[in-house]
Every structure is written in structure tokens, then in C-alpha cells.
mmCIF file of C-alpha atoms in Angstrom:
data_model
loop_
_atom_site.group_PDB
_atom_site.id
_atom_site.type_symbol
_atom_site.label_atom_id
_atom_site.label_comp_id
_atom_site.label_asym_id
_atom_site.label_seq_id
_atom_site.Cartn_x
_atom_site.Cartn_y
_atom_site.Cartn_z
ATOM 1 C CA UNK A 50 84.035 53.420 -117.629
ATOM 2 C CA UNK A 51 81.267 50.899 -117.970
ATOM 3 C CA UNK A 52 79.967 48.744 -115.143
ATOM 4 C CA UNK A 53 81.823 45.465 -115.476
ATOM 5 C CA UNK A 54 80.343 43.944 -112.368
ATOM 6 C CA UNK A 55 80.913 40.301 -111.588
ATOM 7 C CA UNK A 56 77.316 40.150 -110.458
ATOM 8 C CA UNK A 57 75.103 39.284 -113.440
ATOM 9 C CA UNK A 58 72.157 40.950 -111.734
ATOM 10 C CA UNK A 59 73.978 44.268 -111.755
ATOM 11 C CA UNK A 60 74.931 43.877 -115.409
ATOM 12 C CA UNK A 61 71.332 43.141 -116.212
ATOM 13 C CA UNK A 62 70.479 46.648 -115.044
ATOM 14 C CA UNK A 63 72.461 48.043 -118.010
ATOM 15 C CA UNK A 64 73.651 51.004 -116.023
ATOM 16 C CA UNK A 65 75.728 52.209 -118.951
ATOM 17 C CA UNK A 66 78.654 54.576 -118.896
ATOM 18 C CA UNK A 67 79.297 55.830 -115.380
ATOM 19 C CA UNK A 68 80.864 59.079 -116.630
ATOM 20 C CA UNK A 69 78.028 60.068 -118.980
ATOM 21 C CA UNK A 70 76.196 63.309 -118.209
ATOM 22 C CA UNK A 71 72.792 62.629 -116.702
ATOM 23 C CA UNK A 72 69.959 64.854 -117.831
ATOM 24 C CA UNK A 73 67.223 65.391 -115.278
ATOM 25 C CA UNK A 74 63.818 65.592 -116.909
ATOM 26 C CA UNK A 75 61.039 67.866 -115.717
ATOM 27 C CA UNK A 76 59.104 66.256 -112.875
ATOM 28 C CA UNK A 77 61.809 63.701 -112.288
ATOM 29 C CA UNK A 78 63.095 65.309 -109.126
ATOM 30 C CA UNK A 79 61.695 63.873 -105.962
ATOM 31 C CA UNK A 80 60.738 65.901 -102.923
ATOM 32 C CA UNK A 81 62.093 65.712 -99.446
ATOM 33 C CA UNK A 82 59.494 65.050 -96.761
ATOM 34 C CA UNK A 83 59.990 65.659 -93.065
ATOM 35 C CA UNK A 84 58.826 62.753 -90.924
ATOM 36 C CA UNK A 85 57.020 63.080 -87.602
ATOM 37 C CA UNK A 86 56.717 60.041 -85.401
ATOM 38 C CA UNK A 87 54.102 59.374 -82.731
ATOM 39 C CA UNK A 88 55.110 56.826 -80.157
ATOM 40 C CA UNK A 89 51.769 56.288 -78.488
ATOM 41 C CA UNK A 90 48.255 57.600 -78.807
ATOM 42 C CA UNK A 91 47.883 61.096 -77.476
ATOM 43 C CA UNK A 92 51.628 61.746 -77.536
ATOM 44 C CA UNK A 93 53.122 64.551 -79.619
ATOM 45 C CA UNK A 94 54.344 63.784 -83.093
ATOM 46 C CA UNK A 95 58.082 64.269 -82.947
ATOM 47 C CA UNK A 96 60.333 65.118 -85.832
ATOM 48 C CA UNK A 97 62.635 62.186 -86.505
ATOM 49 C CA UNK A 98 64.183 62.837 -89.918
ATOM 50 C CA UNK A 99 63.307 62.971 -93.572
ATOM 51 C CA UNK A 100 62.692 60.774 -96.618
ATOM 52 C CA UNK A 101 62.988 61.298 -100.328
ATOM 53 C CA UNK A 102 59.835 60.408 -102.269
ATOM 54 C CA UNK A 103 57.872 61.189 -105.434
ATOM 55 C CA UNK A 104 54.592 61.880 -103.623
ATOM 56 C CA UNK A 105 53.127 62.111 -100.088
ATOM 57 C CA UNK A 106 51.661 58.600 -100.215
ATOM 58 C CA UNK A 107 55.002 56.984 -100.966
ATOM 59 C CA UNK A 108 56.678 59.310 -98.474
ATOM 60 C CA UNK A 109 54.439 57.731 -95.809
ATOM 61 C CA UNK A 110 55.336 54.247 -97.004
ATOM 62 C CA UNK A 111 59.044 55.030 -96.905
ATOM 63 C CA UNK A 112 58.734 56.783 -93.547
ATOM 64 C CA UNK A 113 57.169 53.663 -92.063
ATOM 65 C CA UNK A 114 60.126 51.650 -93.251
ATOM 66 C CA UNK A 115 62.809 54.079 -92.087
ATOM 67 C CA UNK A 116 61.395 55.313 -88.815
ATOM 68 C CA UNK A 117 58.758 52.885 -87.578
ATOM 69 C CA UNK A 118 60.304 49.505 -88.198
ATOM 70 C CA UNK A 119 62.117 49.083 -84.919
ATOM 71 C CA UNK A 120 60.855 51.834 -82.640
ATOM 72 C CA UNK A 121 57.327 51.640 -81.303
ATOM 73 C CA UNK A 122 54.984 53.732 -83.412
ATOM 74 C CA UNK A 123 51.245 54.322 -83.708
ATOM 75 C CA UNK A 124 51.171 57.047 -86.344
ATOM 76 C CA UNK A 125 53.334 59.065 -88.699
ATOM 77 C CA UNK A 126 53.025 62.406 -90.423
ATOM 78 C CA UNK A 127 54.915 63.514 -93.477
ATOM 79 C CA UNK A 128 55.213 67.133 -94.555
ATOM 80 C CA UNK A 129 56.966 68.397 -97.645
ATOM 81 C CA UNK A 130 60.117 70.150 -96.427
ATOM 82 C CA UNK A 131 59.399 72.964 -98.865
ATOM 83 C CA UNK A 132 56.086 73.619 -97.111
ATOM 84 C CA UNK A 133 57.720 74.388 -93.804
ATOM 85 C CA UNK A 134 58.017 78.064 -93.023
ATOM 86 C CA UNK A 135 60.873 78.916 -90.711
ATOM 87 C CA UNK A 136 62.618 81.983 -89.338
ATOM 88 C CA UNK A 137 65.917 83.048 -90.796
ATOM 89 C CA UNK A 138 68.972 81.980 -88.892
ATOM 90 C CA UNK A 139 69.981 85.626 -88.358
ATOM 91 C CA UNK A 140 66.671 86.306 -86.612
ATOM 92 C CA UNK A 141 67.758 84.137 -83.729
ATOM 93 C CA UNK A 142 68.179 87.271 -81.621
ATOM 94 C CA UNK A 143 64.397 87.625 -81.478
ATOM 95 C CA UNK A 144 64.308 84.652 -79.171
ATOM 96 C CA UNK A 145 66.915 85.927 -76.752
ATOM 97 C CA UNK A 146 65.352 86.904 -73.443
ATOM 98 C CA UNK A 147 65.983 90.271 -71.887
ATOM 99 C CA UNK A 148 67.809 89.625 -68.657
ATOM 100 C CA UNK A 149 65.718 92.172 -66.777
ATOM 101 C CA UNK A 150 62.555 90.349 -67.624
ATOM 102 C CA UNK A 151 63.417 86.993 -66.191
ATOM 103 C CA UNK A 152 60.495 87.385 -63.788
ATOM 104 C CA UNK A 153 58.485 86.361 -66.876
ATOM 105 C CA UNK A 154 60.164 82.972 -67.124
ATOM 106 C CA UNK A 155 57.820 80.359 -65.773
ATOM 107 C CA UNK A 156 60.854 78.530 -64.476
ATOM 108 C CA UNK A 157 61.382 81.446 -62.116
ATOM 109 C CA UNK A 158 58.312 80.651 -60.051
ATOM 110 C CA UNK A 159 59.048 78.795 -56.903
ATOM 111 C CA UNK A 160 55.951 76.664 -56.540
ATOM 112 C CA UNK A 161 57.266 73.130 -56.116
ATOM 113 C CA UNK A 162 57.323 73.567 -52.381
ATOM 114 C CA UNK A 163 53.642 74.495 -52.343
ATOM 115 C CA UNK A 164 52.747 71.682 -54.701
ATOM 116 C CA UNK A 165 54.568 69.110 -52.596
ATOM 117 C CA UNK A 166 52.912 70.410 -49.492
ATOM 118 C CA UNK A 167 49.526 70.151 -51.145
ATOM 119 C CA UNK A 168 50.249 66.615 -52.292
ATOM 120 C CA UNK A 169 51.275 65.557 -48.825
ATOM 121 C CA UNK A 170 48.151 67.024 -47.292
ATOM 122 C CA UNK A 171 45.985 64.836 -49.576
ATOM 123 C CA UNK B 172 37.568 17.640 -87.765
ATOM 124 C CA UNK B 173 38.063 18.650 -91.343
ATOM 125 C CA UNK B 174 39.543 16.183 -93.713
ATOM 126 C CA UNK B 175 43.221 16.105 -92.820
ATOM 127 C CA UNK B 176 44.465 15.739 -96.387
ATOM 128 C CA UNK B 177 42.336 18.650 -97.607
ATOM 129 C CA UNK B 178 43.654 21.019 -94.956
ATOM 130 C CA UNK B 179 47.241 19.925 -95.552
ATOM 131 C CA UNK B 180 46.870 20.561 -99.267
ATOM 132 C CA UNK B 181 45.531 24.089 -98.733
ATOM 133 C CA UNK B 182 48.224 25.004 -96.220
ATOM 134 C CA UNK B 183 51.045 23.752 -98.444
ATOM 135 C CA UNK B 184 49.699 25.792 -101.378
ATOM 136 C CA UNK B 185 49.535 28.964 -99.317
ATOM 137 C CA UNK B 186 52.858 28.446 -97.594
ATOM 138 C CA UNK B 187 54.771 27.580 -100.767
ATOM 139 C CA UNK B 188 53.457 30.718 -102.491
ATOM 140 C CA UNK B 189 54.747 32.808 -99.592
ATOM 141 C CA UNK B 190 58.113 31.064 -99.416
ATOM 142 C CA UNK B 191 58.851 31.213 -103.130
ATOM 143 C CA UNK B 192 57.655 34.771 -103.701
ATOM 144 C CA UNK B 193 59.408 35.866 -100.521
ATOM 145 C CA UNK B 194 62.661 34.524 -101.943
ATOM 146 C CA UNK B 195 62.050 36.030 -105.359
ATOM 147 C CA UNK B 196 61.338 39.467 -103.907
ATOM 148 C CA UNK B 197 64.355 39.248 -101.614
ATOM 149 C CA UNK B 198 66.534 38.968 -104.734
ATOM 150 C CA UNK B 199 65.927 42.698 -105.132
ATOM 151 C CA UNK B 200 67.734 43.444 -101.874
ATOM 152 C CA UNK B 201 70.593 45.777 -102.666
ATOM 153 C CA UNK B 202 69.294 46.329 -106.194
ATOM 154 C CA UNK B 203 66.041 48.192 -105.543
ATOM 155 C CA UNK B 204 65.338 51.353 -107.539
ATOM 156 C CA UNK B 205 65.949 53.700 -104.589
ATOM 157 C CA UNK B 206 67.276 53.039 -101.125
ATOM 158 C CA UNK B 207 64.003 53.545 -99.260
ATOM 159 C CA UNK B 208 62.155 51.263 -101.656
ATOM 160 C CA UNK B 209 64.917 48.672 -101.451
ATOM 161 C CA UNK B 210 64.406 48.530 -97.692
ATOM 162 C CA UNK B 211 60.606 48.491 -97.982
ATOM 163 C CA UNK B 212 60.535 45.706 -100.553
ATOM 164 C CA UNK B 213 63.079 43.628 -98.638
ATOM 165 C CA UNK B 214 61.168 44.002 -95.427
ATOM 166 C CA UNK B 215 57.957 42.842 -97.105
ATOM 167 C CA UNK B 216 59.835 39.863 -98.568
ATOM 168 C CA UNK B 217 60.776 38.959 -94.999
ATOM 169 C CA UNK B 218 57.134 39.232 -93.968
ATOM 170 C CA UNK B 219 56.311 36.656 -96.643
ATOM 171 C CA UNK B 220 58.895 34.205 -95.349
ATOM 172 C CA UNK B 221 57.400 34.780 -91.904
ATOM 173 C CA UNK B 222 53.934 33.866 -93.183
ATOM 174 C CA UNK B 223 55.355 30.746 -94.809
ATOM 175 C CA UNK B 224 57.046 29.766 -91.559
ATOM 176 C CA UNK B 225 53.832 30.229 -89.573
ATOM 177 C CA UNK B 226 51.977 27.992 -92.013
ATOM 178 C CA UNK B 227 54.671 25.292 -92.083
ATOM 179 C CA UNK B 228 54.612 25.369 -88.314
ATOM 180 C CA UNK B 229 50.854 24.887 -88.271
ATOM 181 C CA UNK B 230 51.369 21.908 -90.526
ATOM 182 C CA UNK B 231 53.978 20.555 -88.144
ATOM 183 C CA UNK B 232 52.231 21.221 -84.851
ATOM 184 C CA UNK B 233 48.554 20.819 -85.652
ATOM 185 C CA UNK B 234 48.582 18.309 -88.467
ATOM 186 C CA UNK B 235 51.559 16.133 -87.642
ATOM 187 C CA UNK B 236 53.674 17.357 -90.547
ATOM 188 C CA UNK B 237 57.431 17.522 -90.835
ATOM 189 C CA UNK B 238 59.770 20.012 -89.185
ATOM 190 C CA UNK B 239 59.238 23.420 -90.910
ATOM 191 C CA UNK B 240 62.865 23.885 -92.037
ATOM 192 C CA UNK B 241 63.203 20.417 -93.452
ATOM 193 C CA UNK B 242 59.834 20.713 -95.119
ATOM 194 C CA UNK B 243 60.757 24.033 -96.700
ATOM 195 C CA UNK B 244 64.209 23.104 -97.920
ATOM 196 C CA UNK B 245 64.351 19.385 -98.513
ATOM 197 C CA UNK B 246 61.339 18.643 -100.663
ATOM 198 C CA UNK B 247 61.734 17.775 -104.342
ATOM 199 C CA UNK B 248 60.352 20.220 -106.881
ATOM 200 C CA UNK B 249 57.313 18.029 -107.567
ATOM 201 C CA UNK B 250 56.183 18.295 -103.958
ATOM 202 C CA UNK B 251 55.929 22.090 -104.174
ATOM 203 C CA UNK B 252 52.468 23.553 -104.749
ATOM 204 C CA UNK B 253 53.265 27.189 -105.441
ATOM 205 C CA UNK B 254 51.572 29.016 -108.317
ATOM 206 C CA UNK B 255 53.613 29.770 -111.439
ATOM 207 C CA UNK B 256 53.225 33.490 -110.750
ATOM 208 C CA UNK B 257 55.537 33.202 -107.745
ATOM 209 C CA UNK B 258 58.229 31.223 -109.574
ATOM 210 C CA UNK B 259 58.855 33.618 -112.416
ATOM 211 C CA UNK B 260 62.230 35.375 -112.430
ATOM 212 C CA UNK B 261 62.150 38.978 -111.244
ATOM 213 C CA UNK B 262 62.629 40.588 -114.634
ATOM 214 C CA UNK B 263 62.447 44.368 -114.473
ATOM 215 C CA UNK B 264 60.964 46.237 -111.540
ATOM 216 C CA UNK B 265 57.710 46.835 -113.439
ATOM 217 C CA UNK B 266 56.960 43.099 -113.499
ATOM 218 C CA UNK B 267 58.125 42.475 -109.934
ATOM 219 C CA UNK B 268 56.007 45.330 -108.676
ATOM 220 C CA UNK B 269 52.927 44.287 -110.650
ATOM 221 C CA UNK B 270 53.319 40.736 -109.332
ATOM 222 C CA UNK B 271 53.597 42.120 -105.810
ATOM 223 C CA UNK B 272 50.419 44.162 -106.352
ATOM 224 C CA UNK B 273 48.416 41.260 -107.799
ATOM 225 C CA UNK B 274 49.684 38.692 -105.329
ATOM 226 C CA UNK B 275 49.322 40.764 -102.190
ATOM 227 C CA UNK B 276 45.722 41.633 -102.970
ATOM 228 C CA UNK B 277 45.081 37.931 -103.570
ATOM 229 C CA UNK B 278 46.784 37.140 -100.278
ATOM 230 C CA UNK B 279 44.723 39.786 -98.510
ATOM 231 C CA UNK B 280 41.329 38.477 -99.657
ATOM 232 C CA UNK B 281 42.449 34.958 -98.741
ATOM 233 C CA UNK B 282 43.519 35.845 -95.198
ATOM 234 C CA UNK B 283 40.462 38.030 -94.689
ATOM 235 C CA UNK B 284 38.255 35.072 -95.503
ATOM 236 C CA UNK B 285 40.194 32.988 -92.999
ATOM 237 C CA UNK B 286 39.055 35.238 -90.165
ATOM 238 C CA UNK B 287 35.895 33.149 -90.187
ATOM 239 C CA UNK B 288 37.551 29.815 -90.832
ATOM 240 C CA UNK B 289 36.435 26.754 -88.912
ATOM 241 C CA UNK B 290 40.137 25.904 -88.540
ATOM 242 C CA UNK B 291 41.364 27.846 -85.520
ATOM 243 C CA UNK B 292 45.051 28.280 -86.504
ATOM 244 C CA UNK B 293 43.826 30.060 -89.641
ATOM 245 C CA UNK B 294 41.757 32.478 -87.572
ATOM 246 C CA UNK B 295 44.727 33.296 -85.358
ATOM 247 C CA UNK B 296 47.112 33.697 -88.269
ATOM 248 C CA UNK B 297 44.759 35.951 -90.230
ATOM 249 C CA UNK B 298 44.486 38.242 -87.234
ATOM 250 C CA UNK B 299 48.258 38.333 -86.909
ATOM 251 C CA UNK B 300 49.046 39.221 -90.520
ATOM 252 C CA UNK B 301 46.197 41.701 -91.042
ATOM 253 C CA UNK B 302 48.287 44.825 -90.422
ATOM 254 C CA UNK B 303 51.182 43.609 -92.533
ATOM 255 C CA UNK B 304 48.951 42.894 -95.493
ATOM 256 C CA UNK B 305 47.257 46.255 -95.185
ATOM 257 C CA UNK B 306 50.660 47.876 -95.438
ATOM 258 C CA UNK B 307 51.757 45.677 -98.348
ATOM 259 C CA UNK B 308 48.714 46.595 -100.426
ATOM 260 C CA UNK B 309 48.998 50.281 -99.495
ATOM 261 C CA UNK B 310 52.593 50.179 -100.712
ATOM 262 C CA UNK B 311 51.633 48.320 -103.897
ATOM 263 C CA UNK B 312 48.732 50.667 -104.678
ATOM 264 C CA UNK B 313 50.897 53.743 -104.165
ATOM 265 C CA UNK B 314 53.557 52.463 -106.561
ATOM 266 C CA UNK B 315 51.040 51.373 -109.187
ATOM 267 C CA UNK B 316 49.564 54.877 -109.096
ATOM 268 C CA UNK B 317 52.966 56.524 -109.133
ATOM 269 C CA UNK B 318 54.417 54.573 -112.044
ATOM 270 C CA UNK B 319 51.276 54.533 -114.159
ATOM 271 C CA UNK B 320 51.119 58.313 -114.068
ATOM 272 C CA UNK B 321 54.851 59.010 -114.387
ATOM 273 C CA UNK B 322 55.070 59.481 -118.146
ATOM 274 C CA UNK B 323 54.613 57.571 -121.344
ATOM 275 C CA UNK B 324 57.343 54.956 -121.048
ATOM 276 C CA UNK B 325 56.412 54.256 -117.471
ATOM 277 C CA UNK B 326 52.725 53.861 -118.324
ATOM 278 C CA UNK B 327 53.438 51.535 -121.249
ATOM 279 C CA UNK B 328 55.655 49.370 -119.068
ATOM 280 C CA UNK B 329 53.057 49.089 -116.330
ATOM 281 C CA UNK B 330 50.338 48.169 -118.812
ATOM 282 C CA UNK B 331 52.640 45.566 -120.395
ATOM 283 C CA UNK B 332 53.458 44.164 -116.954
ATOM 284 C CA UNK B 333 49.747 43.879 -116.187
ATOM 285 C CA UNK B 334 48.988 42.171 -119.505
ATOM 286 C CA UNK B 335 51.845 39.763 -118.869
ATOM 287 C CA UNK B 336 50.937 38.909 -115.269
ATOM 288 C CA UNK B 337 47.165 38.718 -115.219
ATOM 289 C CA UNK B 338 46.787 35.109 -116.395
ATOM 290 C CA UNK B 339 49.615 34.042 -114.082
ATOM 291 C CA UNK B 340 47.946 35.828 -111.175
ATOM 292 C CA UNK B 341 44.581 34.235 -111.960
ATOM 293 C CA UNK B 342 46.413 30.910 -111.618
ATOM 294 C CA UNK B 343 46.799 31.570 -107.893
ATOM 295 C CA UNK B 344 43.114 30.657 -107.609
ATOM 296 C CA UNK B 345 43.455 27.172 -109.015
ATOM 297 C CA UNK B 346 40.992 24.997 -107.088
ATOM 298 C CA UNK B 347 41.922 21.558 -105.911
ATOM 299 C CA UNK B 348 39.939 18.977 -107.881
ATOM 300 C CA UNK B 349 40.081 16.604 -104.964
ATOM 301 C CA UNK B 350 39.679 18.778 -101.863
ATOM 302 C CA UNK B 351 37.892 21.990 -102.824
ATOM 303 C CA UNK B 352 34.356 20.791 -102.035
ATOM 304 C CA UNK B 353 35.414 19.394 -98.652
ATOM 305 C CA UNK B 354 37.106 22.622 -97.590
ATOM 306 C CA UNK B 355 34.068 24.687 -98.537
ATOM 307 C CA UNK B 356 31.620 22.284 -96.894
ATOM 308 C CA UNK B 357 33.682 22.269 -93.702
ATOM 309 C CA UNK B 358 33.779 26.086 -93.741
ATOM 310 C CA UNK B 359 37.570 26.169 -93.742
ATOM 311 C CA UNK B 360 37.424 28.871 -96.407
ATOM 312 C CA UNK B 361 34.900 30.046 -99.020
ATOM 313 C CA UNK B 362 36.710 28.460 -101.968
ATOM 314 C CA UNK B 363 38.888 29.690 -104.809
ATOM 315 C CA UNK B 364 36.040 30.887 -107.044
ATOM 316 C CA UNK B 365 34.735 33.244 -104.350
ATOM 317 C CA UNK B 366 38.227 34.551 -103.564
ATOM 318 C CA UNK B 367 38.886 35.122 -107.251
ATOM 319 C CA UNK B 368 35.797 37.362 -107.523
ATOM 320 C CA UNK B 369 36.726 39.274 -104.364
ATOM 321 C CA UNK B 370 40.230 39.734 -105.716
ATOM 322 C CA UNK B 371 38.940 41.175 -108.991
ATOM 323 C CA UNK B 372 36.731 43.585 -107.038
ATOM 324 C CA UNK B 373 39.784 44.680 -105.068
ATOM 325 C CA UNK B 374 42.284 45.252 -107.859
ATOM 326 C CA UNK B 375 39.923 46.761 -110.401
ATOM 327 C CA UNK B 376 39.365 50.173 -108.707
ATOM 328 C CA UNK B 377 43.119 50.673 -108.269
ATOM 329 C CA UNK B 378 43.808 49.851 -111.913
ATOM 330 C CA UNK B 379 41.053 52.223 -113.031
ATOM 331 C CA UNK B 380 42.479 54.997 -110.868
ATOM 332 C CA UNK B 381 45.884 54.360 -112.395
ATOM 333 C CA UNK B 382 44.283 54.501 -115.894
ATOM 334 C CA UNK B 383 45.483 50.989 -116.667
ATOM 335 C CA UNK B 384 43.314 48.814 -118.853
ATOM 336 C CA UNK B 385 42.191 45.630 -117.229
ATOM 337 C CA UNK B 386 42.604 42.811 -119.770
ATOM 338 C CA UNK B 387 39.350 41.051 -120.641
ATOM 339 C CA UNK B 388 39.129 38.656 -117.761
ATOM 340 C CA UNK B 389 36.674 36.321 -119.495
ATOM 341 C CA UNK B 390 39.142 35.868 -122.344
ATOM 342 C CA UNK B 391 42.172 34.900 -120.313
ATOM 343 C CA UNK B 392 43.122 31.353 -119.434
ATOM 344 C CA UNK B 393 44.480 31.182 -115.896
ATOM 345 C CA UNK B 394 47.899 29.549 -115.687
ATOM 346 C CA UNK B 395 47.229 26.405 -113.655
ATOM 347 C CA UNK B 396 49.503 23.500 -112.820
ATOM 348 C CA UNK B 397 51.600 24.742 -109.915
ATOM 349 C CA UNK B 398 49.118 23.460 -107.354
ATOM 350 C CA UNK B 399 49.479 19.963 -108.810
ATOM 351 C CA UNK B 400 53.275 19.998 -108.773
ATOM 352 C CA UNK B 401 53.825 20.956 -112.421
ATOM 353 C CA UNK B 402 56.275 23.823 -112.446
ATOM 354 C CA UNK B 403 58.121 26.153 -114.779
ATOM 355 C CA UNK B 404 61.800 25.731 -115.569
ATOM 356 C CA UNK B 405 62.517 28.520 -113.080
ATOM 357 C CA UNK B 406 61.542 26.779 -109.871
ATOM 358 C CA UNK B 407 64.231 24.097 -109.602
ATOM 359 C CA UNK B 408 67.197 26.525 -109.875
ATOM 360 C CA UNK B 409 65.559 28.670 -107.197
ATOM 361 C CA UNK B 410 65.055 25.677 -104.891
ATOM 362 C CA UNK B 411 68.658 24.597 -105.435
ATOM 363 C CA UNK B 412 69.897 28.037 -104.470
ATOM 364 C CA UNK B 413 67.522 28.364 -101.523
ATOM 365 C CA UNK B 414 68.528 25.013 -100.058
ATOM 366 C CA UNK B 415 72.234 25.340 -100.788
ATOM 367 C CA UNK B 416 73.366 26.170 -97.279
ATOM 368 C CA UNK B 417 70.781 24.027 -95.514
ATOM 369 C CA UNK B 418 71.709 20.999 -97.574
ATOM 370 C CA UNK B 419 75.427 21.305 -96.802
ATOM 371 C CA UNK B 420 74.622 19.700 -93.486
ATOM 372 C CA UNK B 421 70.974 18.915 -92.927
ATOM 373 C CA UNK B 422 71.617 17.802 -89.361
ATOM 374 C CA UNK B 423 73.370 21.025 -88.326
ATOM 375 C CA UNK B 424 71.952 22.903 -85.359
ATOM 376 C CA UNK B 425 71.469 26.623 -85.914
#
């Protein structure tokens, strides 16, 4: 089926036969880049999503458009998704805490009382 | 104060370039090569319309000109002072992108020079658009690099687009026979000849990096005429389309 669009601008693109097999040439595939957004100076860069781009420079350009157009932003990072090293999903058990060691959890310390007392004394 | 007519002439030239190219570039909305680029290009087209609006408003508020909307949409073709470069139909993306590259660098050197203008609204505006223009030229440079190094067909197309656009782009720097000397003497801006040189210095390194051959600049004849109200066959249809809704009811309140 060819593209019989009523919009002459679409026809001008000469998109050709929609069912034809598309051959992807070497180097034609774009990379996916993870985008990290910094809301204000000194703040952490936070992962906000990804963009598809042919090189890091254009990934930055696209990231600005997708993730910094509406939300406040002072800086962006892009990192090729392929360059991110991550643990396997099945290694999740490494992160599980041993119940008998919960004395190690910082959240276990009861210090707020002392801190508040100190603050009040100031 | 600077000669009123000279300032008005310069502002109309700048604003009409922004308005017309903004509309041309916005014709890519929904048709851009990839989604992210479609959004980027459309958003920069909006920036251009914003620059045009700021300039028309300056004309209105500081120089006693007409209401910005009426001025933008109700003038006859002859009253427009945009350069031919901005009027040309979009063609393929190679041309549109090359035009964007050449124009936005020209725009950047112009607004940079206005940071020291004796006309205060120019100083304020140049400060306001600085970041936008930096982004526009970063975007343009990145694409010129990308497409000029993306294979044979791509390279040939970019070189052809450059060869085709360079004389048109040089036409952006058409000096006003009547007002140029006044504007320079009054330190409103350094003049078209100076901007033209600065522009060449700005685009040349990018073209070299992209391995594109800069056409012999001394051999080209800049396409002049737009600044004097002589336009290509492409402007009137664009103006008709642009003003279609506005002209349905020019007294309507929006």
C-alpha cells in the first residue's frame, strides 16, 4: 500500500510502499542515551528518562527538548545506555538485609530526640 | 535620539526575518525526521516568532508603531522587509537545516552586537535571547556535523544545500542605502558589513570541521532585494496562509 495522503507535504516525502522490507545499513542504528536532570546548582543529577540519538551531542540537544523545556533545569547529563553497568536482576538477593543485623541500619538509631534537644538549647 | 525612520527600518527587517522564518520552520511540525528533532525544531520556530513579537512590540511601544498583531498580519507584501533566504519554501530537510544554521549564526552575531547598542530596547532584548540563540546554534552545529559525516549521499546533500543557500544567506546582510550610515554613527549597531565578517568567522570553523567546502565568498553575489520590499513568488502565498485566520475578523478579541 502506498501513502495516498491528502496532505501534499506528506506525499512530497515520497515514503514509498509501506509494506516494503526496510534494510538497516551499518551505522544507521541510533543509540539510546539515559538522561540525568539537575534542577538547581549543587543538586544531584536525577535520572528522568532516555532519548534516541545518533551521537552524544545531539542526545544533549534532544534531552533539553524532552526533559528541560517545562521543568526548571540548570544542567543535563547524557550517558549511553550501553555504557551503564548494572547488576543482574537475579542478584537482587545481595541487597536483602539480614534481619539479625538491623542494628546496622542507620534508621535504627534513635537520635532525633537528642538533636531536637540540642537545637532547643541553642 | 536616533533617527526614528532609521531605527524603524532596522527593526522591521529583523522582525520580519524572524516572523517569516519562524513560520517556514514551523511547517516542519509533525513532519520532522525523528520525533525528538521534530519537537526541537518546532520549539525553535516558536522562539523565532517570540523574537518577532518582541521587536514588533518595541516598534509599537517605543516608536509609536502599529499594534504588533495587525502589523504582522495585515501588511501588504511590499511592506515586508524580510530577506529572500527566509521566504524560500522548506524543500528537503538538508536545505531547511542549512538555512537554520546560516540564519541562526547571522542572528547570533546581530544580537551580540546589540548588547552594546545605544538603543536600550535592543540591549534588553539581546540579553533576553542570548541563551536561546546559543542553543539554536549548538543544535545547528551538531546537525551539520552529524549529517556531513553520515555517508556519501548525506555529505553530497549537505554540500549542495550549502552551495544553494550561501548567496541567499549573504543577502541577510543587505545594508540600507538610506539609513545605514545613521545607524552606525548613532551606535545603534556596527553595520551590516561588520556583521557579515563576524558571521563568516563564525560559520567557517564549523563548516571546516564538517569537511564541507565553503564556496568562494568573493565570487558570490548576495541575493538582495528583500529589504527593499522586492520579494520572491513564495512570500505572498505564505502571507495569505499566515493571515488567513486573523483576517477572517480583524476586530476579533482573542
